[in-house]
XYZ file of C-alpha atoms in Angstrom:
434
model
C 91.460 -38.738 -45.828
C 92.839 -41.408 -43.491
C 96.352 -42.777 -43.707
C 98.564 -44.957 -41.564
C 101.665 -43.330 -40.133
C 103.985 -46.136 -41.250
C 102.593 -46.111 -44.805
C 103.525 -42.442 -45.175
C 106.955 -42.863 -43.585
C 107.805 -45.335 -46.379
C 107.606 -42.371 -48.795
C 109.801 -40.007 -46.750
C 113.589 -39.972 -46.449
C 113.430 -38.527 -42.936
C 111.414 -40.064 -40.108
C 109.452 -37.508 -38.098
C 107.626 -38.546 -34.950
C 103.843 -38.561 -35.098
C 103.778 -35.331 -33.089
C 106.272 -33.635 -35.439
C 104.348 -34.831 -38.471
C 101.053 -33.593 -37.058
C 102.528 -30.164 -36.276
C 103.894 -29.689 -39.802
C 100.619 -30.866 -41.333
C 98.809 -28.200 -39.287
C 101.340 -25.608 -40.475
C 100.664 -26.604 -44.071
C 96.940 -26.087 -43.526
C 95.935 -29.743 -43.131
C 93.728 -30.289 -40.093
C 94.485 -33.669 -38.518
C 93.656 -35.947 -35.653
C 95.686 -38.981 -34.546
C 94.081 -42.224 -33.402
C 96.864 -44.659 -32.571
C 98.862 -44.969 -35.797
C 96.141 -43.522 -38.031
C 95.990 -39.876 -39.114
C 92.616 -38.454 -40.085
C 93.153 -35.430 -42.341
C 90.550 -32.769 -43.014
C 91.607 -31.194 -46.307
C 90.201 -28.049 -47.888
C 88.255 -28.719 -51.138
C 90.961 -27.072 -53.295
C 93.634 -29.583 -52.215
C 92.477 -32.704 -54.034
C 96.130 -33.383 -54.848
C 96.656 -34.380 -51.198
C 94.013 -37.134 -51.190
C 96.690 -39.831 -51.409
C 99.886 -40.982 -49.723
C 102.064 -39.565 -52.503
C 100.176 -36.266 -52.468
C 100.742 -35.792 -48.748
C 104.387 -36.903 -49.020
C 104.970 -34.386 -51.838
C 103.530 -31.584 -49.716
C 105.930 -32.546 -46.903
C 108.975 -32.581 -49.197
C 110.527 -29.358 -47.872
C 110.585 -30.716 -44.320
C 111.060 -34.480 -44.633
C 112.103 -35.115 -48.295
C 109.740 -37.091 -50.519
C 111.081 -40.504 -51.539
C 109.788 -41.425 -55.009
C 110.261 -45.179 -54.678
C 107.085 -46.779 -56.055
C 107.819 -49.496 -58.599
C 105.904 -49.674 -61.872
C 105.649 -52.021 -64.857
C 108.270 -50.902 -67.383
C 107.779 -53.233 -70.369
C 105.977 -52.213 -73.553
C 102.212 -52.791 -73.580
C 100.425 -54.086 -76.670
C 97.757 -51.872 -78.237
C 94.187 -52.882 -77.435
C 91.564 -52.725 -80.205
C 88.623 -52.030 -77.912
C 85.063 -51.123 -78.965
C 84.464 -47.843 -77.142
C 82.717 -44.576 -78.047
C 83.166 -41.371 -76.042
C 80.154 -39.142 -76.694
C 81.238 -36.621 -74.024
C 84.891 -35.651 -74.654
C 84.380 -32.327 -72.841
C 83.269 -34.079 -69.663
C 85.894 -36.815 -69.944
C 88.719 -35.645 -72.208
C 91.105 -38.506 -71.406
C 90.380 -42.171 -70.705
C 92.346 -45.410 -70.872
C 91.240 -49.037 -70.719
C 93.626 -51.802 -69.693
C 92.853 -55.433 -70.451
C 94.691 -57.819 -68.162
C 94.374 -61.582 -67.760
C 95.920 -63.779 -65.083
C 96.090 -67.567 -65.030
C 96.068 -68.369 -61.339
C 93.966 -67.653 -58.270
C 95.492 -65.284 -55.715
C 95.162 -66.330 -52.080
C 97.689 -64.250 -50.126
C 98.871 -60.653 -50.477
C 102.366 -59.219 -50.223
C 103.093 -57.320 -47.010
C 102.639 -53.833 -48.528
C 99.190 -54.713 -49.908
C 98.116 -56.680 -46.862
C 99.019 -53.751 -44.597
C 96.491 -51.556 -46.432
C 93.705 -53.836 -45.197
C 95.199 -54.771 -41.852
C 96.504 -51.404 -40.625
C 93.724 -48.977 -41.578
C 91.656 -51.333 -41.526
C 89.836 -51.886 -44.841
C 87.693 -54.787 -46.022
C 88.943 -56.980 -48.845
C 86.570 -57.256 -51.805
C 88.312 -59.217 -54.549
C 91.814 -59.249 -56.022
C 91.430 -56.695 -58.803
C 89.155 -54.331 -56.870
C 91.514 -54.486 -53.903
C 94.411 -53.357 -56.090
C 92.266 -50.604 -57.611
C 91.444 -49.289 -54.130
C 95.069 -49.530 -53.055
C 96.311 -47.566 -56.103
C 93.770 -44.856 -55.313
C 95.105 -44.726 -51.734
C 98.708 -44.546 -52.936
C 98.364 -42.200 -55.908
C 94.950 -40.513 -55.747
C 93.871 -41.826 -59.163
C 90.515 -43.639 -58.994
C 90.108 -46.621 -61.320
C 87.284 -49.070 -61.892
C 87.473 -52.789 -62.626
C 84.934 -54.585 -64.837
C 84.749 -58.342 -65.201
C 85.711 -58.437 -68.872
C 83.523 -61.454 -69.689
C 80.435 -59.497 -68.556
C 80.946 -56.833 -71.240
C 79.092 -57.831 -74.408
C 78.747 -55.004 -76.914
C 80.000 -51.472 -77.539
C 80.910 -49.569 -74.377
C 79.674 -45.959 -74.543
C 80.240 -42.924 -72.345
C 77.259 -40.593 -72.640
C 74.715 -38.447 -70.853
C 71.370 -40.205 -70.632
C 68.337 -38.434 -72.100
C 65.822 -39.832 -69.610
C 65.700 -41.233 -66.090
C 67.016 -44.779 -65.776
C 67.170 -47.482 -63.107
C 70.589 -48.588 -61.914
C 71.816 -51.161 -59.395
C 75.218 -50.318 -57.972
C 77.981 -52.802 -57.207
C 76.940 -52.419 -53.555
C 73.485 -53.694 -54.582
C 71.814 -50.315 -54.023
C 68.954 -49.526 -56.397
C 68.759 -45.883 -57.531
C 67.102 -43.852 -60.289
C 69.613 -41.859 -62.335
C 68.482 -38.420 -63.463
C 68.344 -37.256 -67.049
C 71.630 -35.650 -68.125
C 73.815 -37.788 -65.849
C 77.117 -39.082 -67.208
C 77.161 -42.882 -67.486
C 78.875 -45.822 -69.127
C 76.436 -48.079 -70.928
C 76.282 -51.146 -73.175
C 73.232 -51.673 -75.422
C 71.569 -48.720 -73.615
C 71.926 -50.451 -70.234
C 73.742 -48.356 -67.621
C 76.658 -50.308 -66.164
C 78.499 -47.490 -64.379
C 77.596 -44.088 -62.947
C 80.690 -42.378 -64.351
C 83.266 -41.240 -61.808
C 81.125 -42.414 -58.898
C 80.299 -46.116 -58.791
C 80.124 -49.177 -61.005
C 77.215 -51.555 -61.428
C 76.316 -54.934 -59.981
C 76.120 -56.812 -63.288
C 79.698 -56.075 -64.395
C 81.548 -56.137 -61.068
C 84.505 -58.393 -60.457
C 84.476 -61.396 -58.143
C 87.009 -63.799 -56.643
C 86.623 -65.895 -59.806
C 87.523 -63.036 -62.195
C 90.699 -63.690 -64.186
C 90.022 -61.337 -67.112
C 89.506 -57.698 -66.147
C 88.997 -54.375 -67.907
C 90.483 -51.499 -65.925
C 88.985 -48.054 -66.572
C 91.277 -45.110 -65.776
C 89.884 -41.672 -66.633
C 90.102 -37.931 -66.098
C 86.687 -36.387 -65.460
C 86.041 -32.675 -65.200
C 85.184 -31.940 -61.531
C 81.960 -30.098 -62.393
C 80.609 -33.264 -64.064
C 80.931 -35.265 -60.842
C 80.312 -32.557 -58.228
C 77.429 -33.310 -55.865
C 76.311 -36.498 -57.625
C 77.255 -38.930 -54.841
C 75.311 -36.781 -52.350
C 72.369 -36.559 -54.742
C 72.149 -40.342 -55.025
C 73.159 -41.107 -51.446
C 76.253 -43.071 -52.465
C 79.436 -43.267 -50.410
C 82.106 -42.979 -53.106
C 85.847 -42.437 -52.655
C 86.181 -41.973 -56.430
C 83.668 -39.126 -56.599
C 85.250 -37.452 -53.546
C 88.525 -37.279 -55.474
C 87.123 -36.432 -58.903
C 85.082 -33.569 -57.403
C 88.306 -32.043 -56.076
C 90.348 -32.562 -59.286
C 92.601 -35.477 -60.178
C 95.899 -34.857 -61.966
C 95.211 -35.372 -65.707
C 98.805 -36.569 -66.206
C 98.577 -39.351 -63.635
C 96.826 -42.086 -65.600
C 99.798 -43.747 -67.302
C 101.735 -44.054 -64.041
C 98.658 -45.364 -62.196
C 98.073 -48.036 -64.854
C 101.687 -49.188 -64.749
C 101.570 -49.258 -60.950
C 98.395 -51.377 -61.141
C 100.085 -53.844 -63.493
C 103.152 -54.077 -61.260
C 101.048 -54.962 -58.219
C 99.190 -57.624 -60.220
C 102.558 -58.954 -61.409
C 103.744 -59.165 -57.778
C 100.872 -61.511 -56.979
C 99.949 -63.455 -60.104
C 101.169 -64.757 -63.460
C 99.995 -62.369 -66.183
C 98.912 -64.097 -69.387
C 98.103 -60.985 -71.429
C 97.941 -57.211 -71.119
C 96.704 -54.683 -73.688
C 96.022 -50.941 -73.494
C 93.430 -48.752 -75.231
C 93.844 -44.969 -75.191
C 91.173 -42.387 -75.938
C 92.441 -38.849 -75.494
C 91.078 -35.437 -76.415
C 93.169 -33.743 -73.749
C 96.018 -31.358 -74.424
C 97.733 -30.264 -71.244
C 98.955 -26.682 -71.303
C 101.553 -25.721 -68.725
C 100.384 -22.874 -66.511
C 103.134 -20.258 -66.290
C 103.116 -17.478 -63.697
C 105.397 -14.505 -63.191
C 107.995 -14.964 -60.454
C 108.090 -11.650 -58.619
C 109.856 -11.981 -55.276
C 109.250 -8.338 -54.382
C 105.497 -8.723 -54.875
C 105.443 -11.955 -52.851
C 107.282 -10.245 -49.980
C 104.882 -7.290 -50.131
C 101.897 -9.642 -49.916
C 103.311 -11.522 -46.940
C 105.145 -8.743 -45.141
C 108.371 -10.754 -45.336
C 111.902 -10.118 -46.570
C 112.792 -13.434 -48.207
C 115.530 -13.436 -50.824
C 115.091 -14.881 -54.323
C 117.112 -17.968 -53.449
C 114.843 -18.955 -50.549
C 111.642 -18.330 -52.515
C 112.903 -20.463 -55.402
C 114.011 -23.198 -52.989
C 110.568 -23.334 -51.411
C 108.768 -23.441 -54.756
C 111.111 -26.109 -56.135
C 110.502 -28.234 -53.045
C 106.776 -27.975 -53.759
C 107.491 -29.247 -57.318
C 107.057 -25.886 -59.047
C 109.643 -25.378 -61.775
C 111.343 -21.981 -61.881
C 112.556 -20.891 -65.312
C 114.123 -17.433 -65.499
C 111.407 -15.165 -64.079
C 108.609 -17.679 -64.586
C 107.084 -20.420 -62.465
C 105.627 -23.546 -64.074
C 102.745 -24.907 -62.007
C 102.700 -28.718 -61.640
C 99.757 -30.434 -63.323
C 98.424 -31.725 -59.989
C 98.012 -28.175 -58.551
C 94.790 -26.996 -60.130
C 94.381 -24.391 -57.357
C 97.371 -22.193 -58.305
C 96.518 -19.328 -60.680
C 98.014 -16.064 -59.374
C 100.959 -14.561 -57.512
C 98.728 -14.472 -54.428
C 98.493 -18.267 -54.647
C 102.283 -18.533 -54.880
C 102.607 -16.260 -51.847
C 100.286 -18.548 -49.903
C 102.514 -21.520 -50.778
C 105.534 -19.633 -49.439
C 103.640 -18.718 -46.268
C 102.648 -22.338 -45.611
C 106.294 -23.413 -45.643
C 107.615 -20.433 -43.667
C 104.735 -20.761 -41.217
C 102.268 -17.966 -40.528
C 103.381 -17.933 -36.889
C 106.914 -17.135 -38.067
C 105.903 -14.041 -40.033
C 106.379 -10.967 -37.857
C 103.234 -8.939 -37.250
C 103.129 -5.295 -38.312
C 100.881 -2.540 -37.070
C 98.423 -1.058 -39.553
C 97.246 2.461 -38.867
C 93.784 3.001 -40.299
C 91.492 5.991 -39.746
C 88.796 5.295 -37.180
C 85.210 5.801 -38.213
C 82.680 6.544 -35.500
C 79.778 4.115 -35.765
C 76.201 4.678 -34.708
C 75.288 2.876 -31.490
C 73.414 -0.402 -31.868
C 72.641 -3.284 -29.552
C 74.641 -5.748 -31.682
C 77.646 -3.409 -31.685
C 77.353 -2.926 -27.911
C 77.351 -6.707 -27.409
C 80.239 -7.128 -29.818
C 82.362 -4.498 -28.018
C 81.520 -5.967 -24.612
C 82.484 -9.519 -25.622
C 85.678 -8.434 -27.361
C 86.777 -6.470 -24.291
C 86.246 -9.606 -22.203
C 88.507 -11.811 -24.271
C 86.057 -13.337 -26.721
C 86.847 -13.778 -30.438
C 84.198 -13.108 -33.053
C 83.760 -15.724 -35.754
C 81.891 -15.468 -39.048
C 80.853 -18.862 -40.390
C 79.491 -20.130 -43.690
C 75.791 -19.335 -43.941
C 74.808 -22.686 -45.469
C 74.663 -26.266 -44.198
C 73.583 -29.759 -45.227
C 70.861 -29.939 -42.555
C 67.458 -30.126 -44.279
C 64.628 -29.335 -41.881
C 61.070 -28.171 -42.395
C 61.949 -24.501 -41.769
C 65.113 -24.356 -43.906
C 65.368 -22.593 -47.245
C 67.046 -24.487 -50.085
C 69.351 -22.699 -52.549
C 69.216 -23.586 -56.255
C 72.771 -22.470 -57.062
C 74.865 -22.975 -53.894
C 78.635 -22.434 -53.762
C 78.989 -25.945 -52.347
C 76.671 -28.646 -53.700
C 77.011 -30.509 -50.404
C 75.662 -27.501 -48.430
C 72.471 -26.329 -50.096
C 70.398 -25.250 -47.072
C 70.464 -21.872 -45.308
C 71.338 -22.552 -41.678
C 68.725 -21.829 -39.017
C 71.013 -22.037 -35.980
C 74.501 -20.856 -35.025
C 75.042 -23.840 -32.722
C 76.530 -26.354 -35.201
C 78.964 -23.828 -36.677
C 80.156 -22.738 -33.233
C 80.654 -26.362 -32.191
C 82.832 -26.879 -35.286
C 84.841 -23.778 -34.288
C 85.229 -25.179 -30.786
C 86.502 -28.557 -32.039
C 88.787 -26.835 -34.534
C 90.504 -24.885 -31.738
C 90.541 -27.792 -29.289
C 92.561 -29.807 -31.815
C 95.148 -27.027 -31.646
C 95.336 -27.561 -27.896
C 94.145 -24.050 -27.051
C 93.938 -23.662 -23.286
C 91.108 -21.141 -23.410
C 88.414 -20.922 -26.088
C 85.916 -18.030 -25.981
C 83.918 -17.524 -29.186
C 80.808 -15.698 -30.278
C 78.862 -15.108 -33.479
C 76.110 -12.643 -34.227
C-alpha cells in the first residue's frame, strides 16, 4: 500500500512530521519505508481495513485524530430497474449497481483528484475509471465501471461450469478455470469477479453512460485468483483481505460527488441486490483479563479510551467490534489492540521462572548455544515460498495461496529478516536459522 504523505495529512487534525508518522506506524505494526513524500506500507494480511487512506487515518486516530471530512452526494437517488441475476449469493451477498450519465466531456481534474495521479504517480485511464481507482485509494472499496452501452442482455453473476476464454481490460488473454466466479451476459464472460473487468465492456474517454458495480465478495472466493491467472489487481488484493460490507453506500455516494465536481450529471439511478445481514460482533470487556495477558496495570478508563479511539463501541461490559475489523474475535485480539497503542516497548518486562530441562547433546544444539552466546538471534521463518523451481515440492492446501512451494533455501528468508531489521535502524544485526 503506497500513499502520499500530504494526502494522509488531509485526513488528520494534527500534523505529524514524516519521521513521527513513520515511528507510530511501526508501533502500530505497519512496516513502512519513505521515499520522498511517499510511504510504502507493508501490511499484514489480516489488516485489509488499512488498505486505504481512511483506513490508515482511522488507525492513527488515538495519536493524531482522524478528520472525517470527505464529502458525499446527499440527495435521494432514483431506483434502478436493472436486469441482473445473482446465482451466487453466498459468494457475493451484497451488490449494488449505479447508473450515471453525464452530458459533457471532462478535460481537467480538480486539485484533489489530479494530485492522486501527479503525486504518487499514477497513470490516467479515463474519467470514470480514474474516479473508481481514486475511491478505492481513499476508502478501500473496489468498484468497477462498465460502459453502459456495451451491456446488451441480462447481467449474471455465476460460477462457470467449464473453462472459458477471457480478454481482460488490459488486453491480456487468459483461460478461466471451471468453478470461477464471473459476470457474464449471454454466456460471455465480461468480468472476472472481484479481480478484473473485460476488454469489450471497458470505459473509454468517450463514455458518458456508465454502470458502476460495487460489491462485497467473500475473501475465500477471490483468494489466490489473481496469482493463478497472473493478473496484477488492486481489487483482488483488497477483496482477499476483506472489505467492509457496510462501506458500499458511502463509496457510491462519494463516487457520485466526485463526478458531480467535474461534470453535469443528467441522470443517476441505483439498483440494490442484498442477501447480507450484518450481525454486530460483541465481545466481553474484561480489563483484568486484558491486563493479565499484557502484564500491564491499565485502568478501565484508559482501556475504554483506547478502544473507543480505535472505533470500538463500549456498552456496559461489552465491546462492539466495528464492521471493518474482521480480524477481532477474542479478548486476546482486544489485548493486542491495547498493546499496539501503548507500545510493546513501553510494557515493562517481567522475569519468568521456568524449570530447566536438561537436553541431550546434539550438533544443532551446540551450534545454537554457541551462536546465542556470541550475540546472535535465532529466527524461525515460514517454511513456504512462492519460488517454483525444479526441486521444490508444491502443497495442495497451503495456508497462503500465494506461497505454495516448500522452500529449499534459508537465504531468502534471512535476507527478508535482515531488511526488516535494517528498516528499524538497528546498528548491529546478527541472525541465524537452523
